[in-house]
Coordinates of C-alpha atoms in Angstrom, one line a residue:
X1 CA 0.9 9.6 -24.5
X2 CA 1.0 12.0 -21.7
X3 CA -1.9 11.0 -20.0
X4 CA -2.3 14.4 -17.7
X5 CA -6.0 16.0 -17.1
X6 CA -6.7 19.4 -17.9
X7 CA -7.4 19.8 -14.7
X8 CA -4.4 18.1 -13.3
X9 CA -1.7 20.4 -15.7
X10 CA -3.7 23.7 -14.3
X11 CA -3.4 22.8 -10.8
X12 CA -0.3 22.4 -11.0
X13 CA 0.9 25.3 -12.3
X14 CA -1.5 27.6 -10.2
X15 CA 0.7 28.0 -7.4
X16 CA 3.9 28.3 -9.4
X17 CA 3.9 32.6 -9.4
X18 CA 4.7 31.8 -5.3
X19 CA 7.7 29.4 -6.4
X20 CA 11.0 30.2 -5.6
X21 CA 14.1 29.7 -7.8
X22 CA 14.7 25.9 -6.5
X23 CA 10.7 24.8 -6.6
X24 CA 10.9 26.5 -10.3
X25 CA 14.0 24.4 -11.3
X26 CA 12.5 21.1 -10.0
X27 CA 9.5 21.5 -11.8
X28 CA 12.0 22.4 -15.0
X29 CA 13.4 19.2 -14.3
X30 CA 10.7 17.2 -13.7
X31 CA 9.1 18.4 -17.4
X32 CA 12.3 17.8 -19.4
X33 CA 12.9 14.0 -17.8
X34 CA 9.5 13.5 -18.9
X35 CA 9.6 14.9 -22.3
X36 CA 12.9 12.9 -22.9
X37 CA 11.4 9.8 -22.5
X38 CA 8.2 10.7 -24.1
X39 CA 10.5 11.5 -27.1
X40 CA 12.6 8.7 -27.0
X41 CA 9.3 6.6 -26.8
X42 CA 6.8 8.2 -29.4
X43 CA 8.5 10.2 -31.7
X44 CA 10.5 9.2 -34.6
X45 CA 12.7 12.1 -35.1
X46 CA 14.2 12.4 -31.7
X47 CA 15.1 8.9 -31.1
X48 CA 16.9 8.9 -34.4
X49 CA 18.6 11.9 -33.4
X50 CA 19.0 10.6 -29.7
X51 CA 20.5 6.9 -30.8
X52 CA 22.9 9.0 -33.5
X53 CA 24.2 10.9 -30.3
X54 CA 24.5 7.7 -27.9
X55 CA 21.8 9.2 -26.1
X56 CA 19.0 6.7 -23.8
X57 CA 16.1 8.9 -21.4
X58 CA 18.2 8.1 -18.4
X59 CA 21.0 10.0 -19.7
X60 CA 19.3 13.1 -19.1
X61 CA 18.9 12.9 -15.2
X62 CA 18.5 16.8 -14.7
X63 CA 19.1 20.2 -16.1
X64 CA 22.8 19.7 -15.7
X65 CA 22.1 17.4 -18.5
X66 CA 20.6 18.7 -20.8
X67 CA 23.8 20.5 -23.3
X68 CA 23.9 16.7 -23.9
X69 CA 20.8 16.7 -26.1
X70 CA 21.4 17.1 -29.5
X71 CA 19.6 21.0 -30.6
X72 CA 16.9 20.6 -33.2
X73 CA 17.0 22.4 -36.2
X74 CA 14.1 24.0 -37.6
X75 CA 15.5 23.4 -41.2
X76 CA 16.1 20.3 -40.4
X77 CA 12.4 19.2 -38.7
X78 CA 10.5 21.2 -41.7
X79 CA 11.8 18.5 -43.6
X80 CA 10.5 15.4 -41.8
X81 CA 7.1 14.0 -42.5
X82 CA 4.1 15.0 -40.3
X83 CA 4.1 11.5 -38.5
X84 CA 7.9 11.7 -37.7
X85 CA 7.6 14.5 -35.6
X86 CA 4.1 13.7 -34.3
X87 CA 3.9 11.4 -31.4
X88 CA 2.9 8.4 -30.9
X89 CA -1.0 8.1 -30.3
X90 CA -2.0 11.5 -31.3
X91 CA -4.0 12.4 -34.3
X92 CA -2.1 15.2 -36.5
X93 CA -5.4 15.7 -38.4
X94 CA -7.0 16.7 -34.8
X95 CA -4.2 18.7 -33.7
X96 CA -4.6 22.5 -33.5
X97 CA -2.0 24.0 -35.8
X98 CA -0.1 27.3 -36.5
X99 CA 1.6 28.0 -39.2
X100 CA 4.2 30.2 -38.7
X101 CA 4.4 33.4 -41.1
X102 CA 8.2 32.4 -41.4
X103 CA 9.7 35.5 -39.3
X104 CA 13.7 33.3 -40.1
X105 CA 12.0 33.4 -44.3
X106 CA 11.3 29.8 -43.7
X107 CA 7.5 28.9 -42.7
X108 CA 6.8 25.8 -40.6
X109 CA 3.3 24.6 -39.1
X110 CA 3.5 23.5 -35.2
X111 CA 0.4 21.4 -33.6
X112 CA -0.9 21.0 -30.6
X113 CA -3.9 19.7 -28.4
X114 CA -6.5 22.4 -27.4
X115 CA -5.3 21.3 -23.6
X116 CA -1.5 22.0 -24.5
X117 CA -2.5 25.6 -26.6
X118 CA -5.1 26.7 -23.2
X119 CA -2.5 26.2 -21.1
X120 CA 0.1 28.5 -23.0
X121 CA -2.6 30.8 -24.1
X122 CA -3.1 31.1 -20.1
X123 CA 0.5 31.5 -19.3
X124 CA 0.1 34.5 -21.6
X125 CA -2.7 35.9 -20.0
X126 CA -2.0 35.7 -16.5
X127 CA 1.6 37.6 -17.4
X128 CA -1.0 40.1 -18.9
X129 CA -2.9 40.0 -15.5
X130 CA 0.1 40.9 -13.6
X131 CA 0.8 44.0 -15.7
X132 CA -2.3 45.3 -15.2
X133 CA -4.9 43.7 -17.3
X134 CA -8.7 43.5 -16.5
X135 CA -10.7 40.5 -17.3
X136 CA -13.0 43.5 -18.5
X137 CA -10.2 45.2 -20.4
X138 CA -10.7 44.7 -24.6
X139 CA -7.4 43.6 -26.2
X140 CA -6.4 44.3 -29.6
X141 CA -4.1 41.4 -31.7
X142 CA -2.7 41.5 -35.0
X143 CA -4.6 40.0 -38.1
X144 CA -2.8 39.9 -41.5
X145 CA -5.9 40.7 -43.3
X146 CA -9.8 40.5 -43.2
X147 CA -9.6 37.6 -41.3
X148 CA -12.4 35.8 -38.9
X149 CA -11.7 36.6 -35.7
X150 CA -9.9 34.1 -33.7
X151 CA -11.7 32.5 -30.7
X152 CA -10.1 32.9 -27.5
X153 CA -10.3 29.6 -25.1
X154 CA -11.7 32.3 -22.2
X155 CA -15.2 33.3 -24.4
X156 CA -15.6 36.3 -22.0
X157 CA -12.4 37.8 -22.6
X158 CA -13.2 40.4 -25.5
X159 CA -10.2 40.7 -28.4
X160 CA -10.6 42.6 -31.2
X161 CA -8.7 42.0 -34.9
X162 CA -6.7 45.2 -36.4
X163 CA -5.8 44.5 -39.7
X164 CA -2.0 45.4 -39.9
X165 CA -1.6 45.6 -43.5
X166 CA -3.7 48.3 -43.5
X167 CA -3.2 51.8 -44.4
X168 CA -1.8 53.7 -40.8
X169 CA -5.1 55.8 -41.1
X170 CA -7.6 52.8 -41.2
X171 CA -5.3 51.1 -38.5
X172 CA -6.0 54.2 -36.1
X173 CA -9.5 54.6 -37.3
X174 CA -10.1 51.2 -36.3
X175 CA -7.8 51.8 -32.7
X176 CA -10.6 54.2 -32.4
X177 CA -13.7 52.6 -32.8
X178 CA -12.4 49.9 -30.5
X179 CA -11.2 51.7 -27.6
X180 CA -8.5 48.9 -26.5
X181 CA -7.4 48.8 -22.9
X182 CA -4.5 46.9 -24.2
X183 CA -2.8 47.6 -27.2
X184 CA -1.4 44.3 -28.5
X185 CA 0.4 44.6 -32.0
X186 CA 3.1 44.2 -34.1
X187 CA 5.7 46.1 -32.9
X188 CA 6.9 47.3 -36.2
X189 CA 2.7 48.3 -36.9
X190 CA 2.8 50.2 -34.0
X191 CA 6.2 52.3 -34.3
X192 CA 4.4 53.1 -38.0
X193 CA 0.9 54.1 -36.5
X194 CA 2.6 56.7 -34.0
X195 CA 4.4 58.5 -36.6
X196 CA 0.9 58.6 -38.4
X197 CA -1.0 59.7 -34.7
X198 CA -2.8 63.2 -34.6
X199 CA -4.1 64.8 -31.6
X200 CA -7.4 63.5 -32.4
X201 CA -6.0 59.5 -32.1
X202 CA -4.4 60.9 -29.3
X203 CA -7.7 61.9 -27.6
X204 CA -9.6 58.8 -28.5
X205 CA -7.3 55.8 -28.4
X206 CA -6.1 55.9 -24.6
X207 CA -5.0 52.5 -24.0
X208 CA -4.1 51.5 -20.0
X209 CA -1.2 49.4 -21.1
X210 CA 1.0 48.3 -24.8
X211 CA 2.2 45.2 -25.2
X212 CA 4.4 45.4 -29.1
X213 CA 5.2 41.6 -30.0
X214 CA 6.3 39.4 -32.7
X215 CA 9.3 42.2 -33.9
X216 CA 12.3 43.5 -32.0
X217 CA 11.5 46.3 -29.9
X218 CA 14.4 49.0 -30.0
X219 CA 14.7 52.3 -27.6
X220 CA 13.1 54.6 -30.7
X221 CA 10.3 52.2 -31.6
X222 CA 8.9 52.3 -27.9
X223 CA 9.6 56.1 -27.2
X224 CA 7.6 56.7 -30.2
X225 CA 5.1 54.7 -29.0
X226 CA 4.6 55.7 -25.5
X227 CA 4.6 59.4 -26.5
X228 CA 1.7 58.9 -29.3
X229 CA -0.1 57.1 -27.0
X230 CA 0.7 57.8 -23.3
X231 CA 0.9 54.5 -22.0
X232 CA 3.4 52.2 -20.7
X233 CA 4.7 50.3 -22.8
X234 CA 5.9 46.2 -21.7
X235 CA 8.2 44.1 -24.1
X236 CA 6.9 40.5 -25.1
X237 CA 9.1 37.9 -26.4
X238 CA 6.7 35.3 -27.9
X239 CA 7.0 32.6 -30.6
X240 CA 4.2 30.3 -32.3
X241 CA 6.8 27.1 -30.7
X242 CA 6.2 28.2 -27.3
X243 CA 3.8 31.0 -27.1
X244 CA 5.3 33.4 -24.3
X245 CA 9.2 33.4 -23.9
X246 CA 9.3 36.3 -22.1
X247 CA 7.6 39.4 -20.5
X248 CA 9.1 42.4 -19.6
X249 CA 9.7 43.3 -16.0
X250 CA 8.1 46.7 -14.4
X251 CA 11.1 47.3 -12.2
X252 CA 14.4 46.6 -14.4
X253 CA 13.4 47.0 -17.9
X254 CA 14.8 43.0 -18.1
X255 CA 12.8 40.1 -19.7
X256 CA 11.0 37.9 -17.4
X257 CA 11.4 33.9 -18.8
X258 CA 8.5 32.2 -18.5
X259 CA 10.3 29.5 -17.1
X260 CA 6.9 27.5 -16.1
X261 CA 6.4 27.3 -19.9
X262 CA 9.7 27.1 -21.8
X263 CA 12.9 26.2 -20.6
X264 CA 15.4 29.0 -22.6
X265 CA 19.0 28.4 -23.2
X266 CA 21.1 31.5 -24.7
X267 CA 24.2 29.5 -26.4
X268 CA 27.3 30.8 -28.2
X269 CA 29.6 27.9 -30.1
X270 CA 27.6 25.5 -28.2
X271 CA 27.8 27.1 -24.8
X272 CA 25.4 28.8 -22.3
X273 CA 26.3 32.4 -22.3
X274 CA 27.0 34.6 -19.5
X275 CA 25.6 37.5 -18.1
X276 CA 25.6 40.1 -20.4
X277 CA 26.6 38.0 -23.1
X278 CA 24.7 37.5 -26.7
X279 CA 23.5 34.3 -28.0
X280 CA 21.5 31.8 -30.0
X281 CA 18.0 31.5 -28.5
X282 CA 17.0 27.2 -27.8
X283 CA 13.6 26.7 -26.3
X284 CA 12.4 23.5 -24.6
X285 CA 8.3 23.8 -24.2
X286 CA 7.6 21.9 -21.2
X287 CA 3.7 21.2 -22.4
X288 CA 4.0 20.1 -26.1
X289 CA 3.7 16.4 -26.0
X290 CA 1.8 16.0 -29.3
X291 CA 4.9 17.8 -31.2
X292 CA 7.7 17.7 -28.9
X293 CA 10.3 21.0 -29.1
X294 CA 13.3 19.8 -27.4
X295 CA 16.1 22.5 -27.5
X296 CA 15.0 23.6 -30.8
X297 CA 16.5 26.5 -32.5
X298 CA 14.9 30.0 -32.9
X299 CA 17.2 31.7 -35.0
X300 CA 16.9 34.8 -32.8
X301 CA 20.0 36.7 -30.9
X302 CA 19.5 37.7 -27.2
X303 CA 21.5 38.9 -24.8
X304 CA 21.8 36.9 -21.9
X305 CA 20.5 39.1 -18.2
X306 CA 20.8 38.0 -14.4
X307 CA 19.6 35.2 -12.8
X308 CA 17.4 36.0 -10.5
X309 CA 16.0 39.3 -11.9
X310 CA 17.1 41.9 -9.4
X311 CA 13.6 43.3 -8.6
X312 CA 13.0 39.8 -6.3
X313 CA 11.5 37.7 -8.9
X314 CA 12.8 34.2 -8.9
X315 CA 13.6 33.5 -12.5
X316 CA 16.1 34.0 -15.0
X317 CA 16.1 37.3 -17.6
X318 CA 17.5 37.8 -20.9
X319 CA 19.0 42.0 -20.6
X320 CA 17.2 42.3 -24.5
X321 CA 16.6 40.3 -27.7
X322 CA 18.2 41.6 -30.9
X323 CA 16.1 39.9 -33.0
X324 CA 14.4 40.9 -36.4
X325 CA 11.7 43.2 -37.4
X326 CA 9.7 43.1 -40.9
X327 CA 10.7 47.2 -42.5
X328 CA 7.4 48.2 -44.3
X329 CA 8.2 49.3 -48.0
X330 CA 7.6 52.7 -49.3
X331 CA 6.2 52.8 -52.8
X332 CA 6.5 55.0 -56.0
X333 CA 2.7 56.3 -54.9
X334 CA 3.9 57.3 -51.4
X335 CA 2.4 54.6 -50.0
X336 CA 3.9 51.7 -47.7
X337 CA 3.8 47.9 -48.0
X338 CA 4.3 45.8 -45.3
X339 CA 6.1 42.8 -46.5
X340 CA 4.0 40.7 -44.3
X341 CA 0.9 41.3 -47.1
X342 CA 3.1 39.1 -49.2
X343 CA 4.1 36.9 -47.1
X344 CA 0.9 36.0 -45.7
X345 CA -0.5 34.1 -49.4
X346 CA 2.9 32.4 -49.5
X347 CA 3.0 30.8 -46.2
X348 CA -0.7 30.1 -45.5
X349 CA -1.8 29.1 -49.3
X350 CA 1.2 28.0 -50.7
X351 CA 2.3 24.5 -48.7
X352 CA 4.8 23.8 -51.1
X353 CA 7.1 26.8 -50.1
X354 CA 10.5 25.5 -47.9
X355 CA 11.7 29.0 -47.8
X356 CA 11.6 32.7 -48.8
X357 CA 12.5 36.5 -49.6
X358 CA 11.1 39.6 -50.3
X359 CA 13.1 42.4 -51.8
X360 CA 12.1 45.5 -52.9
X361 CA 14.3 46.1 -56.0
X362 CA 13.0 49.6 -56.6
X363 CA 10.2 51.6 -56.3
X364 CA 7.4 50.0 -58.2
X365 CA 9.2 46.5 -58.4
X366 CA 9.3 43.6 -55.6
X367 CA 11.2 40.0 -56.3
X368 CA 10.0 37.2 -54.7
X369 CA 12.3 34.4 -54.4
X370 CA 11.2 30.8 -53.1
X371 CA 12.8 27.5 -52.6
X372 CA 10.2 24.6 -53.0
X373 CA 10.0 21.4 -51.5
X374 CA 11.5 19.1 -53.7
X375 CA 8.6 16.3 -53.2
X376 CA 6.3 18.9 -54.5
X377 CA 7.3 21.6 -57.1
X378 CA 4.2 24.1 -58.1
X379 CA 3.1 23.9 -61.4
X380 CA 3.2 26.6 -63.8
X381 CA -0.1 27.6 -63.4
X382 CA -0.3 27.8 -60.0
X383 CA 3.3 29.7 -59.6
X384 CA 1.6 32.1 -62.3
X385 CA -1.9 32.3 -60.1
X386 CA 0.3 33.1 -57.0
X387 CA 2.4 35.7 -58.7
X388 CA -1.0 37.4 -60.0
X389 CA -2.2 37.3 -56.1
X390 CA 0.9 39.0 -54.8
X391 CA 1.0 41.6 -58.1
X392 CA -2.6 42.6 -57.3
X393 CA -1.9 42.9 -53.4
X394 CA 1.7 45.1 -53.5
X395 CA -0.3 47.5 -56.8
X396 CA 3.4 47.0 -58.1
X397 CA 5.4 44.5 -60.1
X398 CA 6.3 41.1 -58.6
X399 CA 8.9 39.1 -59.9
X400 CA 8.6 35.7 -58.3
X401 CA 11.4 33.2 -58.6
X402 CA 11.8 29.8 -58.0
X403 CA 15.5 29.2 -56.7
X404 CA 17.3 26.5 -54.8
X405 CA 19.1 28.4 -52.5
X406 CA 18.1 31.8 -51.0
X407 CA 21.1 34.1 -50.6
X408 CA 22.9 35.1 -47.2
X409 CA 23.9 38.6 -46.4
X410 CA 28.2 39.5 -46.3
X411 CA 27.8 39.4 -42.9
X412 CA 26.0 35.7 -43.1
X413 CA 23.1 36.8 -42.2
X414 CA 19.5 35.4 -43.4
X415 CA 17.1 38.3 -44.2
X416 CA 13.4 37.4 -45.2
X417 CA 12.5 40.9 -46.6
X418 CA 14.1 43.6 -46.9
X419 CA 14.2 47.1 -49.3
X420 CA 17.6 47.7 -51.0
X421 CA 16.0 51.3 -51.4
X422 CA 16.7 54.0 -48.0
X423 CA 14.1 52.1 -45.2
X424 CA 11.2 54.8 -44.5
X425 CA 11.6 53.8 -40.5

């Protein structure tokens, strides 16, 4: 075990904003030779996959080393018991976990230590400090339902839940009664709500500063949001592996890596991409000890931007991500469902569930399909409990389906939910 204080991790990174490009690479370094050989020590599943690749820790003397690593697949780890991907001399049942709503269709639980989740959590925050934020300011966050509010590891920072799967009038009803300073939701959520904005929302929701996450951001989702609200509007790229990937810059409109968190590779056939170029995302998260992420994966498509940022920062930039972004369904009633309201039961209630789709076959029809584990099928009853649950939450018809293989796109493409009817955005 990694055997760093809390105190000792903060300290260290509380000068890194006044690094420059070589400190920030050393301390990149530093992190991966130690979470090489904390792998290759403690955790099953890498030094499986390290010995099937000839691979020992001192291999990997620096980050000219590290396309020698092997990527992790996220298929590949959602297989592997909890104690092969756990390390050595943690506790999985004391871990903090989060479990994924499965953006790639295929859900997956990550755990950490409290230490390891304050110290992303505070990488978040102070990105949100530098873009304006107030340690008075409220802040909004995306809930998936009437769900408890989520403690934040700073008790006097004051968040407020909006349910997202709410109707757009309740969203902005509730917009209103909290005032946010920052506007923190789904991106998709809030492209929706500022189609649905009167003057009236306009008057009382005035946040200072938006922040859309989890969804990709495109040029007519954020100029419909900044003209409902009148507020800048700042891109995050953000995933439950790493927390904060990526914040966007004031200056250039680029994507700021948070390099002091997660080291990002943008790869094509296996290669690191050039400027300008489009790639796989891999992440390395440089405080996950408990459950190691060593070029793991995302499934998401970014475009690779200039190293250094041209507004003087010292760190790397991705131009944009071209990732995905959940399309809300419109219904035979005229309302919409949010796929997400469907996807939430399967992921969080349903363990058994390897993988997923929603479609929306036709008005007043949705088909569920799911692949199971195949060390735990569901029972009749319970797949028939389940299907009741997501009936009575879309108000249409659910067809769920247990398959073995959830079907690619022409183009290859995986798609967790989408509406073969006209998309209402």
């Amino acid at each position: 075990m990694i055997l760093l204080t809390e105190a000792a991790r903060i300290m260290e990174l509380r000068g890194s904003s006044r690094w420059d490009r070589e400190q920030a690479r050393r301390f990149q370094a530093r992190r991966l030779s130690l979470l090489v050989r904390h792998a290759w020590e403690n955790v099953p599943y890498y030094r499986e996959q390290f010995e099937a690749h000839g691979l020992r820790p001192e291999s990997v003397r620096g980050l000219a080393d590290l396309g020698r690593l092997p990527a992790a697949e996220r298929t590949d780890m959602q297989q592997q018991p909890v104690a092969r991907l756990v390390a050595r001399g943690y506790d999985a049942a004391r871990l903090r976990c989060w479990r994924t709503s499965g953006s790639s269709g295929q859900p997956f639980t990550i755990r950490r230590t409290p230490l390891e989740d304050r110290l992303l959590q505070w990488l978040r925050i102070r990105q949100l400090r530098r873009l304006g934020m107030r340690w008075t300011d409220v802040r909004t966050y995306s809930a998936l339902g009437e769900e408890p509010a989520r403690r934040s590891f700073m008790p006097f920072l004051r968040r407020a839940p909006v349910n997202i799967l709410a109707p757009a009038r309740e969203i902005l009803d509730r917009l209103a009664e909290v005032r946010p300073d920052v506007l923190a939701l789904y991106a998709g959520t809030l492209a929706w709500i500022s189609g649905a904005a009167e003057p009236r929302d306009r008057e009382r929701i005035r946040p200072r500063l938006i922040v859309p996450v989890a969804e990709a951001l495109t040029p007519l989702m954020r100029r419909r949001i900044e003209e409902a609200f009148a507020a800048p509007v700042y891109d995050f790229y953000a995933a439950h592996e790493f927390n904060l990937i990526a914040s966007e810059c004031g200056k250039t409109g680029l994507l700021h890596l948070e390099e002091t968190g997660v080291l990002v590779e943008v790869l094509k056939d296996g290669r690191p991409c050039a400027e300008g170029e489009a790639g796989e995302v891999h992440g390395t998260a440089l405080h996950s000890f408990a459950m190691p992420f060593l070029r793991y994966r995302l499934g998401d498509i970014a475009v690779r931007g200039p190293d250094p940022c041209p507004c003087g920062a010292p760190c790397a930039t991705l131009a944009r991500v071209e990732g995905r972004s959940a399309e809300r369904f419109l219904l035979a009633s005229g309302k919409t469902l949010h796929p997400f309201a469907l996807v939430a039961p399967v992921t969080r209630e349903a363990e058994w569930v390897r993988q997923y789709q929603v479609v929306q076959e036709a008005l007043d029809h949705v088909r569920v399909l799911v692949v199971a584990a195949p060390d735990s099928p569901p029972g009749r009853e319970r797949l028939e409990e389940l299907g009741r649950r997501l009936e009575a939450i879309a108000g249409v018809r659910v067809t769920l389906e247990l398959t073995e293989r959830i079907p690619r796109s022409p183009a290859g493409k995986y798609q967790p939910y989408y509406s073969k009817l006209r998309s209402e955005r």
